[in-house]
Coordinates of N, CA and C in Angstrom, one line a residue:
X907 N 74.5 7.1 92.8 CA 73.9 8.4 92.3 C 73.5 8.2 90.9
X908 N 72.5 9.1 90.3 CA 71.7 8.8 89.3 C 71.5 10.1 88.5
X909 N 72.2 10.7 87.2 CA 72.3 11.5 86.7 C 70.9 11.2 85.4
X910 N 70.4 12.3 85.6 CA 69.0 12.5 84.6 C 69.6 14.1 84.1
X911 N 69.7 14.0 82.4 CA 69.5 15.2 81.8 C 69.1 15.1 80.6
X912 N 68.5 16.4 80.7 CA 67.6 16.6 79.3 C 68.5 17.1 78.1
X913 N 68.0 16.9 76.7 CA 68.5 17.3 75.1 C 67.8 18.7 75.0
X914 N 68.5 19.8 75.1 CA 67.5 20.9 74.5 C 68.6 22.0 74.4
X915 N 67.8 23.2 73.7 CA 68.9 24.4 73.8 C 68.4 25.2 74.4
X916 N 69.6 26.4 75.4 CA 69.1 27.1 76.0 C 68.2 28.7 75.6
X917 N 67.9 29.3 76.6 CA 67.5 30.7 75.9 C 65.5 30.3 75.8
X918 N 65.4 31.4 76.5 CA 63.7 31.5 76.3 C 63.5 30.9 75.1
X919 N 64.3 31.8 73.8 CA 63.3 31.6 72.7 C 62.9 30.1 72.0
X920 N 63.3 28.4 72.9 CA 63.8 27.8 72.8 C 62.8 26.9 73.7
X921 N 63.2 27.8 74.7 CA 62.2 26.8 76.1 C 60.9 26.7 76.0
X922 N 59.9 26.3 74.7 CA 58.3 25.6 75.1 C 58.9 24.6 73.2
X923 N 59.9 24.7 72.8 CA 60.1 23.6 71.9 C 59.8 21.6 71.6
X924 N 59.7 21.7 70.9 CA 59.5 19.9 70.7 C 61.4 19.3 71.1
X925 N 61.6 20.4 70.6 CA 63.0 19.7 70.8 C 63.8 20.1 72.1
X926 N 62.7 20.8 72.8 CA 63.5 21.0 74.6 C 62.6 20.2 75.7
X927 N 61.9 18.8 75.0 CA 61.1 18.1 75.2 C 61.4 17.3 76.9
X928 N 62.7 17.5 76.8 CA 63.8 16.7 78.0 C 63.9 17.8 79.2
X929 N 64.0 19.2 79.0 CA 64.2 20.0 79.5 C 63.1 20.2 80.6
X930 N 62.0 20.0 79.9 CA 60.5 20.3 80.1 C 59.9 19.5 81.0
X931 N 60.5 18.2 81.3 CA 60.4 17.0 82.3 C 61.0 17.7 83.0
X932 N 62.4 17.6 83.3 CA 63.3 18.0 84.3 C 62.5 19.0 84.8
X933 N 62.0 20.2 84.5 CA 61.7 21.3 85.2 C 60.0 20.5 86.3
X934 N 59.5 19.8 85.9 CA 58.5 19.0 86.4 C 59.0 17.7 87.4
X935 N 60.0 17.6 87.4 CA 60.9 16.9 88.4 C 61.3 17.3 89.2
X936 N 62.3 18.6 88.8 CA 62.7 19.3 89.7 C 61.6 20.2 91.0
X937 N 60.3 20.8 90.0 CA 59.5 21.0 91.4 C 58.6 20.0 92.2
X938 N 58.4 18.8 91.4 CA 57.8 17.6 92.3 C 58.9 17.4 93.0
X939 N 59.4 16.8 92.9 CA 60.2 16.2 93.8 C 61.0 17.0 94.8
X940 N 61.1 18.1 95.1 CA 61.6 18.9 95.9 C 63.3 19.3 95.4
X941 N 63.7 19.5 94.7 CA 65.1 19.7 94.1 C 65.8 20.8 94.7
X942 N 66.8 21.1 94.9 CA 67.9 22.2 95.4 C 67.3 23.1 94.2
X943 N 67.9 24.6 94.3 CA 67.8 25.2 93.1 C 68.3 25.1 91.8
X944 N 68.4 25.5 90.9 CA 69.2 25.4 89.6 C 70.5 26.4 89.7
X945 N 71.6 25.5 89.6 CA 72.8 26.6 89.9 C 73.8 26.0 88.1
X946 N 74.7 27.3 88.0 CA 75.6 27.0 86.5 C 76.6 26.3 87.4
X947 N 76.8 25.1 86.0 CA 78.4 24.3 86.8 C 78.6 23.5 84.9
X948 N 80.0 23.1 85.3 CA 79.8 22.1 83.8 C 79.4 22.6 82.9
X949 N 79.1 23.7 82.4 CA 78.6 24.3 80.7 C 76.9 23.7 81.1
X950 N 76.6 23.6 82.6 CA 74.9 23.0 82.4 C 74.3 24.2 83.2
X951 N 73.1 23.6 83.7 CA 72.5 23.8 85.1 C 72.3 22.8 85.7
X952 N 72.5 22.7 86.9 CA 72.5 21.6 87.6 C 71.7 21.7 89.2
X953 N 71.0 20.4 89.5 CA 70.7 20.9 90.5 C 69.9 19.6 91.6
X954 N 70.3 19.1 92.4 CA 70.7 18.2 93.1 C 69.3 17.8 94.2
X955 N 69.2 16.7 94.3 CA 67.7 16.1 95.1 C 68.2 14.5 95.2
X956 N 66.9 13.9 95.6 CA 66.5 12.9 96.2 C 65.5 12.3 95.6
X957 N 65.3 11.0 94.7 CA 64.0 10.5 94.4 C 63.7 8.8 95.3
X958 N 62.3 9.3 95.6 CA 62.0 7.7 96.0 C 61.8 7.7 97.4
X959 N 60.9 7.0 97.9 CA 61.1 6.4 99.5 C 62.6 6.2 100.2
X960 N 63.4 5.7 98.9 CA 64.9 4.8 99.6 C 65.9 6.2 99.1
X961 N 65.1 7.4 98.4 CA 65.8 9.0 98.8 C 67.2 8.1 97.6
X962 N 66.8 8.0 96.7 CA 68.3 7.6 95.7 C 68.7 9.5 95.8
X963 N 70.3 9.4 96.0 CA 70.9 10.8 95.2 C 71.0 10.8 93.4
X964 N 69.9 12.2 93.6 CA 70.2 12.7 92.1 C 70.0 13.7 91.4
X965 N 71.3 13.8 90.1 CA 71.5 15.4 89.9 C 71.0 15.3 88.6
X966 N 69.9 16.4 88.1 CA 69.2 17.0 87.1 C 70.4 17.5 86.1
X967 N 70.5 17.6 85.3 CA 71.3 18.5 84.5 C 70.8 18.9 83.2
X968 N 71.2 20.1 82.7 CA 70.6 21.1 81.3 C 71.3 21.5 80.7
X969 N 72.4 20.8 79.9 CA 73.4 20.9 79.3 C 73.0 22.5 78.9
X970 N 73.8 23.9 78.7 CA 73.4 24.8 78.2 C 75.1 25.2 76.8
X971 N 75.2 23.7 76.2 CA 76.1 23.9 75.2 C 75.0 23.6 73.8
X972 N 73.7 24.2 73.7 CA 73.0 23.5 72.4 C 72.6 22.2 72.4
X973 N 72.3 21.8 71.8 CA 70.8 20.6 71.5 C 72.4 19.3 70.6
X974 N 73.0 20.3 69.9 CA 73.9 19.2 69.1 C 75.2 18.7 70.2
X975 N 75.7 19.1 70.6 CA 76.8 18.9 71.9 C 76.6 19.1 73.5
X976 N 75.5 18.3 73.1 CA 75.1 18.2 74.8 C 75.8 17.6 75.2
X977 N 76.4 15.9 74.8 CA 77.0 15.0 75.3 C 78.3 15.9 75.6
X978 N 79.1 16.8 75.1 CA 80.3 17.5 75.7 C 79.8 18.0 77.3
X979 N 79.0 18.5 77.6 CA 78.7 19.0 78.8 C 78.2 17.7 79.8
X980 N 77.6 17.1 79.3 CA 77.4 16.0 80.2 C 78.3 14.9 80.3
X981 N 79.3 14.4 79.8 CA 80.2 14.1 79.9 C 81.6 14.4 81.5
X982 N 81.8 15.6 81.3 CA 82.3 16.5 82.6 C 81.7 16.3 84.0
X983 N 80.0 16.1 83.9 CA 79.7 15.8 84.8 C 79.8 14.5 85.4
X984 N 79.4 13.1 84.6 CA 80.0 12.1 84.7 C 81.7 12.1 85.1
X985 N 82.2 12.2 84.5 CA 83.7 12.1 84.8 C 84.0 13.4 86.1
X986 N 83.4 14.2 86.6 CA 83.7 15.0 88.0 C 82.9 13.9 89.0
X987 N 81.8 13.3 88.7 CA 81.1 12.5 89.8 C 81.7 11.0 89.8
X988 N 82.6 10.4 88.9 CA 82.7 9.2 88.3 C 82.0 7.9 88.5
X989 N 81.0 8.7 87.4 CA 79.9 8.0 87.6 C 80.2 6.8 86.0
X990 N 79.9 5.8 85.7 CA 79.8 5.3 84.3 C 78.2 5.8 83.6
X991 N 78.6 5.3 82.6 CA 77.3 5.3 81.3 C 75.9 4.8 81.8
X992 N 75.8 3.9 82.5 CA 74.6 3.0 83.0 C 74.2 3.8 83.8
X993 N 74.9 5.1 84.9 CA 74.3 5.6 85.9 C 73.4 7.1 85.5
X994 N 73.8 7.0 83.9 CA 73.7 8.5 83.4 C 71.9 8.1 82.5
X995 N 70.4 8.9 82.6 CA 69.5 8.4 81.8 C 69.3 10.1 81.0
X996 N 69.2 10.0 79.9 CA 69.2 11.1 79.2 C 67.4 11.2 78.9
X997 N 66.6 12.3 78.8 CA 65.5 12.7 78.1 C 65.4 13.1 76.9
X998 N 64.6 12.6 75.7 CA 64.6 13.6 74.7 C 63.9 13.4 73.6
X999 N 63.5 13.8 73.0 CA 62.4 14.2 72.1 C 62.6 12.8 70.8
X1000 N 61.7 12.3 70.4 CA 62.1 11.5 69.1 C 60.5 11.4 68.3
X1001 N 61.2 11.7 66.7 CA 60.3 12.0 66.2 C 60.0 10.3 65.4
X1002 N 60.6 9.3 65.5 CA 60.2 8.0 65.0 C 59.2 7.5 65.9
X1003 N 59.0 8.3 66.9 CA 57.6 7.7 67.6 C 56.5 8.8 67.6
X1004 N 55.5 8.0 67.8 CA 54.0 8.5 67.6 C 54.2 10.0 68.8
X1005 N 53.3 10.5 69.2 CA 53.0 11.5 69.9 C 52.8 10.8 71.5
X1006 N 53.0 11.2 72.3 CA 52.6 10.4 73.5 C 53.1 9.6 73.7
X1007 N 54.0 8.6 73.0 CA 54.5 7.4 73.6 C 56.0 7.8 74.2
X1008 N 56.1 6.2 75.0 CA 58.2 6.7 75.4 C 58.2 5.6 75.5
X1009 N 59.6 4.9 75.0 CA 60.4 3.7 75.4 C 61.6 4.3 75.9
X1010 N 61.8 3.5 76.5 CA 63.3 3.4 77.3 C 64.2 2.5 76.7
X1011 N 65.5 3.2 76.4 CA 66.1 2.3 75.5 C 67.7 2.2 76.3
X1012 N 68.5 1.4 75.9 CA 70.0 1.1 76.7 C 70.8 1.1 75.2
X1013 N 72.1 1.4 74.7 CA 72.7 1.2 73.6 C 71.8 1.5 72.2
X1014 N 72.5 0.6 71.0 CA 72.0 1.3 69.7 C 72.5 2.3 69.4
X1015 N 72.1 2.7 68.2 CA 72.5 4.0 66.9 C 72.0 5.5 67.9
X1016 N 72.3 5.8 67.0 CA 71.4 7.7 67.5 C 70.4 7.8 66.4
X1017 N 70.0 7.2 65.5 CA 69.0 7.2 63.9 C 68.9 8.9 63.5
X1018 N 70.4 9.1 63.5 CA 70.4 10.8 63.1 C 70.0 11.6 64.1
X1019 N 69.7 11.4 65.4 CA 69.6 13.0 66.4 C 71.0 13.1 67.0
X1020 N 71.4 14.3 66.6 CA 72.6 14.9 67.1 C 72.8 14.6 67.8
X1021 N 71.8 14.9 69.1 CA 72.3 15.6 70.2 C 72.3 13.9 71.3
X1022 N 71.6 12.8 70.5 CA 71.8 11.6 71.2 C 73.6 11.2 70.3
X1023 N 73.4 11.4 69.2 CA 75.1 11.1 68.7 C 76.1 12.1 70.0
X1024 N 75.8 13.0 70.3 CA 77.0 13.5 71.0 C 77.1 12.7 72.5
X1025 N 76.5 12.5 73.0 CA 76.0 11.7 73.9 C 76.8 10.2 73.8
X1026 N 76.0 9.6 72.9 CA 77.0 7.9 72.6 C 79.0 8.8 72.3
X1027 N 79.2 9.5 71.7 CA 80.5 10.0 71.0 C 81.0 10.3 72.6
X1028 N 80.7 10.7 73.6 CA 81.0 11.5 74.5 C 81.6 10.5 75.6
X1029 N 80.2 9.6 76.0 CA 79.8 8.7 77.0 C 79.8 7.4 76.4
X1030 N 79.6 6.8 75.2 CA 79.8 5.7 74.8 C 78.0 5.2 74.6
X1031 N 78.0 4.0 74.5 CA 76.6 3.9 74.2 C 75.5 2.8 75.2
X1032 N 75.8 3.0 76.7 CA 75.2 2.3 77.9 C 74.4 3.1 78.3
X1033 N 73.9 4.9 77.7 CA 73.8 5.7 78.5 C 72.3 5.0 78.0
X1034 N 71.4 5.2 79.5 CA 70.1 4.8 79.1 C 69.4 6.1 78.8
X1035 N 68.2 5.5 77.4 CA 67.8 7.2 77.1 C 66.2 6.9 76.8
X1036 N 65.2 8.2 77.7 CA 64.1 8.3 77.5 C 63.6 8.7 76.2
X1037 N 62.8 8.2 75.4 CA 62.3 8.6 73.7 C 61.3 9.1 74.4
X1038 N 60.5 10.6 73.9 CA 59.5 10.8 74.1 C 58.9 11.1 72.5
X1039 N 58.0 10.6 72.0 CA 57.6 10.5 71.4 C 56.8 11.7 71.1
X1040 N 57.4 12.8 69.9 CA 56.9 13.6 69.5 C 55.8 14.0 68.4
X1041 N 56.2 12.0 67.3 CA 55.8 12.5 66.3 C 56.4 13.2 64.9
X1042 N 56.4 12.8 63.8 CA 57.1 13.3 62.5 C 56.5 13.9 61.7
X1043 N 56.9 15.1 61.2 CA 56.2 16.4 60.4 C 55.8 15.6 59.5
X1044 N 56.2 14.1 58.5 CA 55.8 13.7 57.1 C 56.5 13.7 55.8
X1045 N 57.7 15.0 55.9 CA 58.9 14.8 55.4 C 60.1 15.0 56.0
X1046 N 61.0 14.8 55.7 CA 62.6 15.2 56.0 C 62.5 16.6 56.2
X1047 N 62.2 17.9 55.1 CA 62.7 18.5 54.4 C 62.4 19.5 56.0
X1048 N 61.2 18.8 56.9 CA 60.7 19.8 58.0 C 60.7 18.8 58.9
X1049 N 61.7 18.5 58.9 CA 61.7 17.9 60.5 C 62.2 19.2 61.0
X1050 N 63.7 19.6 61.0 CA 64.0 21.0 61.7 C 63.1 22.4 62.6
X1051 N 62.4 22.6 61.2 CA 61.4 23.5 61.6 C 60.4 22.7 62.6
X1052 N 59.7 21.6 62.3 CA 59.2 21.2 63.3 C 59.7 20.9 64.3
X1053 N 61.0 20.2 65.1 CA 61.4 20.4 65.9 C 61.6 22.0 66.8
X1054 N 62.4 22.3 66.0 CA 62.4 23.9 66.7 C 61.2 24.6 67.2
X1055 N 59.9 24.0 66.9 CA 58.8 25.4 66.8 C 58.0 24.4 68.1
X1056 N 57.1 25.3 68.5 CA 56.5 25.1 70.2 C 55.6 24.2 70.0
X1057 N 55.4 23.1 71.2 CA 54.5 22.1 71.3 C 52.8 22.7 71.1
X1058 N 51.9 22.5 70.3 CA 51.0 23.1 69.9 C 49.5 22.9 71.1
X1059 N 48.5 23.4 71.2 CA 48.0 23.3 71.9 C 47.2 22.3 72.1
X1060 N 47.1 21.7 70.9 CA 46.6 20.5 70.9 C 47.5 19.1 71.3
X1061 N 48.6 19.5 71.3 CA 49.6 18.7 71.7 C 50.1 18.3 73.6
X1062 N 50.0 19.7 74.0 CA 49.2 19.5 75.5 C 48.5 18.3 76.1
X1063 N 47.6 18.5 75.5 CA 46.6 17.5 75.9 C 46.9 16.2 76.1
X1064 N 48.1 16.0 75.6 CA 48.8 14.5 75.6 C 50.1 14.9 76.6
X1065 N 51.1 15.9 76.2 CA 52.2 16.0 76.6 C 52.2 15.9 78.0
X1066 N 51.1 17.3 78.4 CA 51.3 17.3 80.1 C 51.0 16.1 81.0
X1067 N 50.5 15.2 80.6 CA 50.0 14.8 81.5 C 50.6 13.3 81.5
X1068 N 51.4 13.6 80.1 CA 52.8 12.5 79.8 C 54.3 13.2 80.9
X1069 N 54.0 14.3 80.9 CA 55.3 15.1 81.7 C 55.2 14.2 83.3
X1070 N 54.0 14.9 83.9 CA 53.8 14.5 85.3 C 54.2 12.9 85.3
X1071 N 53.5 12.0 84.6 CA 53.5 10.6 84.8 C 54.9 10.2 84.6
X1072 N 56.5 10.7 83.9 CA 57.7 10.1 84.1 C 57.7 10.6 85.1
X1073 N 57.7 12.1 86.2 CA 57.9 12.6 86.8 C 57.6 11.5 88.3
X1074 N 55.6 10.9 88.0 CA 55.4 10.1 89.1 C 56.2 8.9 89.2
X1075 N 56.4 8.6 87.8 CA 56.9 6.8 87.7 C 58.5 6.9 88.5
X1076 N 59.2 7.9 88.3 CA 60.8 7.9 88.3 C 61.2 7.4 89.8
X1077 N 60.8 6.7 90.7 CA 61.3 5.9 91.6 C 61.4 4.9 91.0
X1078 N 60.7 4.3 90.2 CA 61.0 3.0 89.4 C 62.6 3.1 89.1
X1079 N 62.2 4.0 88.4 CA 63.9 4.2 87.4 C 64.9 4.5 88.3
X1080 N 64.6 4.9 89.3 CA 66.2 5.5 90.3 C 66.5 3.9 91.1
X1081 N 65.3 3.2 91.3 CA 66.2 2.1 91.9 C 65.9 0.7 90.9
X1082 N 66.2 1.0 89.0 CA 66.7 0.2 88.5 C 65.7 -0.9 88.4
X1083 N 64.4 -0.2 88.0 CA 63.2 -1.1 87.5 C 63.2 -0.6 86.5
X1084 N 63.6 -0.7 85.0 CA 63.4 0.2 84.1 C 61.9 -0.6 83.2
X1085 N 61.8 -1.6 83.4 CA 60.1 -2.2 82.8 C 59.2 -1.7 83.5
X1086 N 59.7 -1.8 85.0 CA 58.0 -0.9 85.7 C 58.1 0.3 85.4
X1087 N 58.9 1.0 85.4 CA 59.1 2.7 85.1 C 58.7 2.8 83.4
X1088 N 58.7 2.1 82.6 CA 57.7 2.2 81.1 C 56.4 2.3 81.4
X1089 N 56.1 1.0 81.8 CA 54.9 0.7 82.2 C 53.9 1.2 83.0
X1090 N 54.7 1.9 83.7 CA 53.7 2.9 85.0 C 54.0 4.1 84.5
X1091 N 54.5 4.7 83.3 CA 54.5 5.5 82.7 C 53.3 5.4 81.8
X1092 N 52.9 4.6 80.3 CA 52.0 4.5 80.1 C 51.0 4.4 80.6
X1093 N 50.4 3.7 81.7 CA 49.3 3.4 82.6 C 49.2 4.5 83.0
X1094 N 49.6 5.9 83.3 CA 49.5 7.1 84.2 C 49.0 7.8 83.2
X1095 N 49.6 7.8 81.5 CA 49.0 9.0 80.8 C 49.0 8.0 79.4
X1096 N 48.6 7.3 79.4 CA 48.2 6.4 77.6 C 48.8 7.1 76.7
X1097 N 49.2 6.9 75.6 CA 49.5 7.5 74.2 C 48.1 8.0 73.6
X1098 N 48.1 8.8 73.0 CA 46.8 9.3 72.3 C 46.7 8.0 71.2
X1099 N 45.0 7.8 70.4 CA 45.7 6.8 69.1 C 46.2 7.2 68.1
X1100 N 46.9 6.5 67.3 CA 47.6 6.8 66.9 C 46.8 7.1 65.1
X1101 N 47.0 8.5 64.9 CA 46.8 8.9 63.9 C 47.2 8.8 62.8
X1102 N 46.5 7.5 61.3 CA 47.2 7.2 60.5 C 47.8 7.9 59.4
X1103 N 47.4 9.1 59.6 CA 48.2 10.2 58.6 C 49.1 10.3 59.2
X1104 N 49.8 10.4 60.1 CA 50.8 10.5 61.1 C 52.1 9.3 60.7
X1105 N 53.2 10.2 60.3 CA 54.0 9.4 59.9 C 54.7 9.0 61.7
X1106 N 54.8 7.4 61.9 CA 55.6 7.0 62.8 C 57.0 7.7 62.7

């Protein structure tokens, strides 16, 4: 079984943010792929399907404990399914990459996002995690604001079509191709280039 959940906080005022970037996949997975509905369990939403020809079981989750202690809510789920760290891939927003890009990462730091520190603090640090690459305001002083505030329209034009393509690639990733699931990720929706005023 293969647990996918997104970094974001709940509440409309919240849902079209840079930083509910994870959330905003899942809801594009959940209706591709045909998902059960969204039901409350674990301090999440949760909501159970099938990806792939070979139909891997897997449960969506939306931590609804905030953006900084998501890992407490996903944690619970792991330990009710007993599942380990490697089975669990988290979504979420990172502003040390350009706009449009995503690496797939295994272990390492959290480089200061909360809400991946609660995650390693929770679950340890095997959990494999999607970077989507949102891009950095240019100072510290607005990352926050920037995060918090809604993916802009021009930002679309990259995002969506970055949403659909993890959404197409994720049979890769459910049966444990994580190089082809990058790579048929990029090839589906390219990164925009990269703008040199644009702090990495």
């Amino acid at each position: 079984m293969l647990i996918l959940s997104g970094q974001g906080n709940p509440g409309e005022k919240y849902a079209k943010n840079r930083h509910n970037a994870g959330f905003l996949v899942l809801d594009e997975i959940h209706a591709a792929h045909g998902f059960q509905p969204w039901r409350s369990k674990f301090e999440s939403e949760i909501a159970e399907g099938f990806i792939g020809p070979d139909r891997i079981k897997t449960l969506l989750v939306k931590p609804q404990t905030f953006y900084n202690e998501t890992g407490r809510a996903l944690s619970k789920v792991a330990q009710f399914y007993k599942l380990s760290p490697e089975d669990v891939v988290v979504l979420h927003d990172e502003i040390d990459l350009a706009p449009g890009r995503v690496r797939l990462k295994q272990g390492g730091g959290h480089s200061g996002n909360n809400g991946v520190r609660s995650m390693i603090a929770h679950l340890g640090e095997n959990v494999r995690r999607i970077r989507i690459g949102v891009g950095h305001p240019g100072d510290k002083s607005r990352v926050m604001p920037y995060v918090l505030s809604d993916f802009s329209k021009a930002d679309h034009d990259w995002f969506d079509p970055l949403v659909k393509a993890i959404s197409d690639a994720l049979p890769f990733l459910a049966e444990g191709n994580d190089e082809r699931f990058q790579t048929e990720v990029m090839r589906l929706a390219p990164a925009p280039k990269h703008d040199p005023k644009q702090k990495r």
